[in-house]
Short mmCIF file of C-alpha atoms in Angstrom, two decimals:
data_model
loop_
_atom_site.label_atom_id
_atom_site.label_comp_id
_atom_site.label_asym_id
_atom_site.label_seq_id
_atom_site.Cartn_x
_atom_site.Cartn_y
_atom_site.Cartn_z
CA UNK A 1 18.10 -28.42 243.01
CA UNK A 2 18.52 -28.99 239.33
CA UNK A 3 21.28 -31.46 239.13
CA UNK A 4 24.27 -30.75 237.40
CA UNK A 5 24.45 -28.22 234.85
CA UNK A 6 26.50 -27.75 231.48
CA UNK A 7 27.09 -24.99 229.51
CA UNK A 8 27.34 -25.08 226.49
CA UNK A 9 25.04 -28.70 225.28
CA UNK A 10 27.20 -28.24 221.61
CA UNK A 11 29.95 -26.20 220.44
CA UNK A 12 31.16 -26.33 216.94
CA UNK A 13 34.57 -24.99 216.25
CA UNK A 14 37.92 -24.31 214.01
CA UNK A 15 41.01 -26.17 214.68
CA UNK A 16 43.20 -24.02 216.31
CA UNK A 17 40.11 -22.13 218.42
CA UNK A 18 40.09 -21.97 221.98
CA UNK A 19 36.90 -23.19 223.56
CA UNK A 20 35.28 -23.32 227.10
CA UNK A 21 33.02 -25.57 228.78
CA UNK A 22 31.33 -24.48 232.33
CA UNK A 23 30.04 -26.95 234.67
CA UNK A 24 27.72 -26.19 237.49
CA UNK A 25 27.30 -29.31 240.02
CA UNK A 26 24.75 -29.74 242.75
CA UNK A 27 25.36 -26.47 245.32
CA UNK A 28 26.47 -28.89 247.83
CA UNK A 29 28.62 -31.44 246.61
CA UNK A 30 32.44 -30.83 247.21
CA UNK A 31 33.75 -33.03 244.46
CA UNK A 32 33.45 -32.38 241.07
CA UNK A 33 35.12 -34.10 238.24
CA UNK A 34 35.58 -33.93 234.29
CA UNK A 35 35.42 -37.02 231.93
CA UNK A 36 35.49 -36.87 228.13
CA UNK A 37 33.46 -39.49 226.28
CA UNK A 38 34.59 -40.46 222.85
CA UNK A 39 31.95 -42.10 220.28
CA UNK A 40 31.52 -45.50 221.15
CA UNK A 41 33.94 -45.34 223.76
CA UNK A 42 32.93 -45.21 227.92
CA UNK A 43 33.56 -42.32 229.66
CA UNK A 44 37.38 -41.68 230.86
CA UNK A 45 38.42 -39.80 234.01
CA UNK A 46 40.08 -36.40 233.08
CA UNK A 47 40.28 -34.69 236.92
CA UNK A 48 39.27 -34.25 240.44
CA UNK A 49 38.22 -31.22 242.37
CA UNK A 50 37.80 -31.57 246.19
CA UNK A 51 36.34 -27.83 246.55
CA UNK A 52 38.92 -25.59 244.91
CA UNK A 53 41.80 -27.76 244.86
CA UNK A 54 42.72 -29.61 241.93
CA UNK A 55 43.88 -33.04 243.21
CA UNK A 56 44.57 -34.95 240.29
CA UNK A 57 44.69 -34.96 236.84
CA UNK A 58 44.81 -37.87 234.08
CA UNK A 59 47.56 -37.88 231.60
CA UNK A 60 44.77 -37.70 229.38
CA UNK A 61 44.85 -33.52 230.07
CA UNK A 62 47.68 -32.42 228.24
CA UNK A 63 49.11 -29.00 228.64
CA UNK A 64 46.22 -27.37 226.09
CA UNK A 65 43.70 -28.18 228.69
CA UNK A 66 43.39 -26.30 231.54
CA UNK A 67 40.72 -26.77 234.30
CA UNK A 68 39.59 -24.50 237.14
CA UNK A 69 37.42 -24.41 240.03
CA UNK A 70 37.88 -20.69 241.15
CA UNK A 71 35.96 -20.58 244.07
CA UNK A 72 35.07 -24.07 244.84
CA UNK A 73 31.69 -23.69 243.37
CA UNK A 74 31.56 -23.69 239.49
CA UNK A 75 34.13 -25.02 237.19
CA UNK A 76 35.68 -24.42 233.39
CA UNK A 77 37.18 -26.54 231.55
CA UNK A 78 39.37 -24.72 228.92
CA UNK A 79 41.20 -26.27 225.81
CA UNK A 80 43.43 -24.23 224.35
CA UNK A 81 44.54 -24.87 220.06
CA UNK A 82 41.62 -27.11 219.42
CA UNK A 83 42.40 -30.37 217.48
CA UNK A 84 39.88 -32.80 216.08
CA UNK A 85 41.20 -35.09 218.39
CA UNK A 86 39.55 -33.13 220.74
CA UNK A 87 36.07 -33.88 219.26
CA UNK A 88 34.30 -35.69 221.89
CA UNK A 89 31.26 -35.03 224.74
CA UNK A 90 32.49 -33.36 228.09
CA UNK A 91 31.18 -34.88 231.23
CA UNK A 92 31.48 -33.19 234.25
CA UNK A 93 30.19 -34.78 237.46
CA UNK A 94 30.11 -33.86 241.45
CA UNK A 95 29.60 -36.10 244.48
CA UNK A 96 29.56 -35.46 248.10
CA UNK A 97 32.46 -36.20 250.30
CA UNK A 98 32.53 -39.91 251.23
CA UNK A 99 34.69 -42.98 250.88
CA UNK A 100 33.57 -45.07 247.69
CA UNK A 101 33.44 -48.15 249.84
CA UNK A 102 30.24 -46.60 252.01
CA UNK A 103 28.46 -45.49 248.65
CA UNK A 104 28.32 -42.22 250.10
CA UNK A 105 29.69 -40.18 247.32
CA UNK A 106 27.70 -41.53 243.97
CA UNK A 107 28.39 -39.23 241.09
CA UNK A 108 25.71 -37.34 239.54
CA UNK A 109 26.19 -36.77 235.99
CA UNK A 110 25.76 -33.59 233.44
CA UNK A 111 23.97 -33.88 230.34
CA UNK A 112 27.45 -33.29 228.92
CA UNK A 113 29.14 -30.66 226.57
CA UNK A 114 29.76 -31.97 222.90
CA UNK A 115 32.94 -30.81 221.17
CA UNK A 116 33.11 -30.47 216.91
CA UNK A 117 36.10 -29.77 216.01
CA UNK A 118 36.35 -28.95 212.05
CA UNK B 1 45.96 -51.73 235.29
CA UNK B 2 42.39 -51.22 236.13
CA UNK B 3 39.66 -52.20 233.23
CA UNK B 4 36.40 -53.28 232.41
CA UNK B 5 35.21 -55.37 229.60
CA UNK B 6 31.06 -55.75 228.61
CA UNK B 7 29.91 -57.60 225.59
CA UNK B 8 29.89 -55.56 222.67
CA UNK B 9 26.23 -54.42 221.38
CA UNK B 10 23.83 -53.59 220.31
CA UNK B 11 21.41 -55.93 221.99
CA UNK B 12 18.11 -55.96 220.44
CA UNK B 13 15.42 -57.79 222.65
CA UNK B 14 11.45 -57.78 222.05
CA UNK B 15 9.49 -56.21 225.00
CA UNK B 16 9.34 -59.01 227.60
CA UNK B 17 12.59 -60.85 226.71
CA UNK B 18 15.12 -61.69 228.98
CA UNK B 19 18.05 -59.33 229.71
CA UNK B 20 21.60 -60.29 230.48
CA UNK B 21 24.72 -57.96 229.70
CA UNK B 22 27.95 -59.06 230.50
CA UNK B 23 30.95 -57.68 232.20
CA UNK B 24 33.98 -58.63 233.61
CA UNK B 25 36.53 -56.44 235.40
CA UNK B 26 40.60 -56.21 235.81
CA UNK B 27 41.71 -54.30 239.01
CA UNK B 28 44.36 -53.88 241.52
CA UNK B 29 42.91 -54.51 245.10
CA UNK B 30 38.88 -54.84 245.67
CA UNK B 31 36.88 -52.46 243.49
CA UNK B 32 33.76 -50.97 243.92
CA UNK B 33 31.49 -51.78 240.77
CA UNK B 34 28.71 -50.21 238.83
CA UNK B 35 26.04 -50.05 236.39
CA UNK B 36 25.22 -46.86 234.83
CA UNK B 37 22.62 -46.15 231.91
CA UNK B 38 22.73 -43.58 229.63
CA UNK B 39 19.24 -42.47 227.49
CA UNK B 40 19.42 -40.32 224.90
CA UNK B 41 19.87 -36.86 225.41
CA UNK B 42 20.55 -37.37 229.24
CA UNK B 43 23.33 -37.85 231.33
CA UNK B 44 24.76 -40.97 232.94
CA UNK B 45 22.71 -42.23 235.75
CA UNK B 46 23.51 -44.73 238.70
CA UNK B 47 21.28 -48.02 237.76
CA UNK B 48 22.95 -49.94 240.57
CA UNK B 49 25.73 -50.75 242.60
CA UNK B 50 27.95 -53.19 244.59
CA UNK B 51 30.57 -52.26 246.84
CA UNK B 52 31.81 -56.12 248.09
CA UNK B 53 32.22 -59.34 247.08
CA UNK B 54 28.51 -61.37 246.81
CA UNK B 55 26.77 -57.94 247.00
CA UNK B 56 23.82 -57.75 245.00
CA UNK B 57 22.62 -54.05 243.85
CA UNK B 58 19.45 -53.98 241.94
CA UNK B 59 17.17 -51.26 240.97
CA UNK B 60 13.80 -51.03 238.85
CA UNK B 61 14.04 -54.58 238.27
CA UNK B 62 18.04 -54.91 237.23
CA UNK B 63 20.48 -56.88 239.33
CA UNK B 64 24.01 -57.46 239.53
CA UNK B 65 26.21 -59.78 241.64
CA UNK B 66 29.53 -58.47 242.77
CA UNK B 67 31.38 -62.02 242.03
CA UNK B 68 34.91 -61.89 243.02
CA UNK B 69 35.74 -65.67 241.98
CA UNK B 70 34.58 -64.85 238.01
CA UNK B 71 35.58 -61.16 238.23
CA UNK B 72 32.38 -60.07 237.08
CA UNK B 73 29.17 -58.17 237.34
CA UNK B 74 26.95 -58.92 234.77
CA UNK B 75 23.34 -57.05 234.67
CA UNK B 76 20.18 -58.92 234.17
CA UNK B 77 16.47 -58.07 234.44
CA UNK B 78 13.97 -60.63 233.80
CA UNK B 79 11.19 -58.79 231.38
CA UNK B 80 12.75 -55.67 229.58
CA UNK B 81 10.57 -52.73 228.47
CA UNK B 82 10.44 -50.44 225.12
CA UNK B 83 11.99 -47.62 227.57
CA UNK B 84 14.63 -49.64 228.84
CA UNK B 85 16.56 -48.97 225.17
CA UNK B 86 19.68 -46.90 226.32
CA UNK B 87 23.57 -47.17 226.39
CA UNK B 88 24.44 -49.53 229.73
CA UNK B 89 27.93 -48.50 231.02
CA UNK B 90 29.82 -51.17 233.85
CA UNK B 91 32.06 -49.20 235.79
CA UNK B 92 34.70 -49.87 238.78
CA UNK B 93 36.17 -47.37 241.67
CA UNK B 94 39.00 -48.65 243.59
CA UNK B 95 37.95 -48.23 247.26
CA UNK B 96 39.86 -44.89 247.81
CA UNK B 97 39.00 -41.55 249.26
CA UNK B 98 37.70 -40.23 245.80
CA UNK B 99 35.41 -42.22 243.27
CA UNK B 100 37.59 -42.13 239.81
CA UNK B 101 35.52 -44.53 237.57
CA UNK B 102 37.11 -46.48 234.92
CA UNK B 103 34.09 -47.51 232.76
CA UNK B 104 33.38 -50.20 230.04
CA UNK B 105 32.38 -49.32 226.00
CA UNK B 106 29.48 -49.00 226.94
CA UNK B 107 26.46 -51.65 224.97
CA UNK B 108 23.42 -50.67 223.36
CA UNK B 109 19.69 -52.06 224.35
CA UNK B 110 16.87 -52.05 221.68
CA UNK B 111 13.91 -53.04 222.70
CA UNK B 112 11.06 -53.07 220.94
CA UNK B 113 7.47 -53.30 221.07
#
């Protein structure tokens, strides 16, 4: 297994563009979440996949962003009318199923996507 | 709310020096807490982590102590190296079924030779 995959490492766009973001996690880990990492900022929790289900989403996402997880394998992370607001690195992360408490279900990390927007 | 607060960096340290990095945490209920390091280019990786109160995590010579009375978790490691220099991130999970991490700025290490 390769670990968790991003596609693409850097994407430089327009404001007002539509961009997507694919994330591959391990092949068997159920869980698979998005974070967005601002410079010099730590990572903050976007949302939460539990195979295909979407079971929660940060405020964070407004309603440009769009995430999917199709069938329970890959996801995309869309946004829609880029701003350079937007301009940050992508994390996306899976885990086994597991209570945190047992330390089961450890994240493991993507290299991340970085968004320019111009 | 839930938050974490680590000392701002960058640290810069000489190969052999002493490493502490501070954090302290705010949370509702009894986190989970975590160290994660971040070198350049790569993704975030688990350094350690502590799951109760007084529990120690350590790995590749870093420790933290889960201390409930201080609210804190702060990392240490006793003789850094050059390739120790990355972005250290403290991190909490409350203790539900999913792990949604609420992480600290993040503080630079620089060590050098």
């Amino acid at each position: 297994d390769t670990g968790v995959s991003q596609d693409p490492r850097h994407k430089i766009t327009k404001r007002g563009q539509n961009v997507t973001f694919r994330c591959d996690p391990i092949s068997e880990h159920n869980r698979l979440y998005w974070y967005r990492q601002t410079l010099g900022q730590g990572p903050e929790f976007l949302t939460y996949f539990q195979n295909e289900a979407q079971l929660e989403k940060s405020r964070l996402l407004s309603d440009r962003f769009s995430a999917e997880r199709p069938k329970g394998s890959f996801s995309t992370l869309e946004i829609q009318r880029t701003e350079q607001g937007d301009s940050a690195m992508y994390l996306c992360a899976s885990s086994p199923v597991g209570r945190v408490v047992s330390g089961a279900n450890v994240l493991t990390f993507g290299a991340g996507s970085r968004l320019t927007v111009l | 709310g839930n938050s974490v607060t680590q000392m701002e960096g960058p640290v810069t340290l000489s190969e052999e020096a002493f490493l502490t990095i501070n954090c302290t945490y705010t949370a509702t209920g009894y986190p989970s807490l975590f160290w994660y390091v971040q070198y350049p280019g790569e993704g975030l990786q688990l350094l350690l982590k502590a799951t109760k109160a007084d529990d120690k995590g350590s790995n590749k010579g870093f420790e933290a102590t889960y201390r409930k009375e201080t609210t804190s978790f702060h990392l240490e490691k006793g003789s850094v190296q050059v390739s120790d220099s990355a972005v250290y991130f403290c991190a909490l999970a409350l203790n539900t079924g999913f792990q949604k991490l609420v992480f600290g700025t993040g503080t630079r290490l620089l060590v050098s030779p």
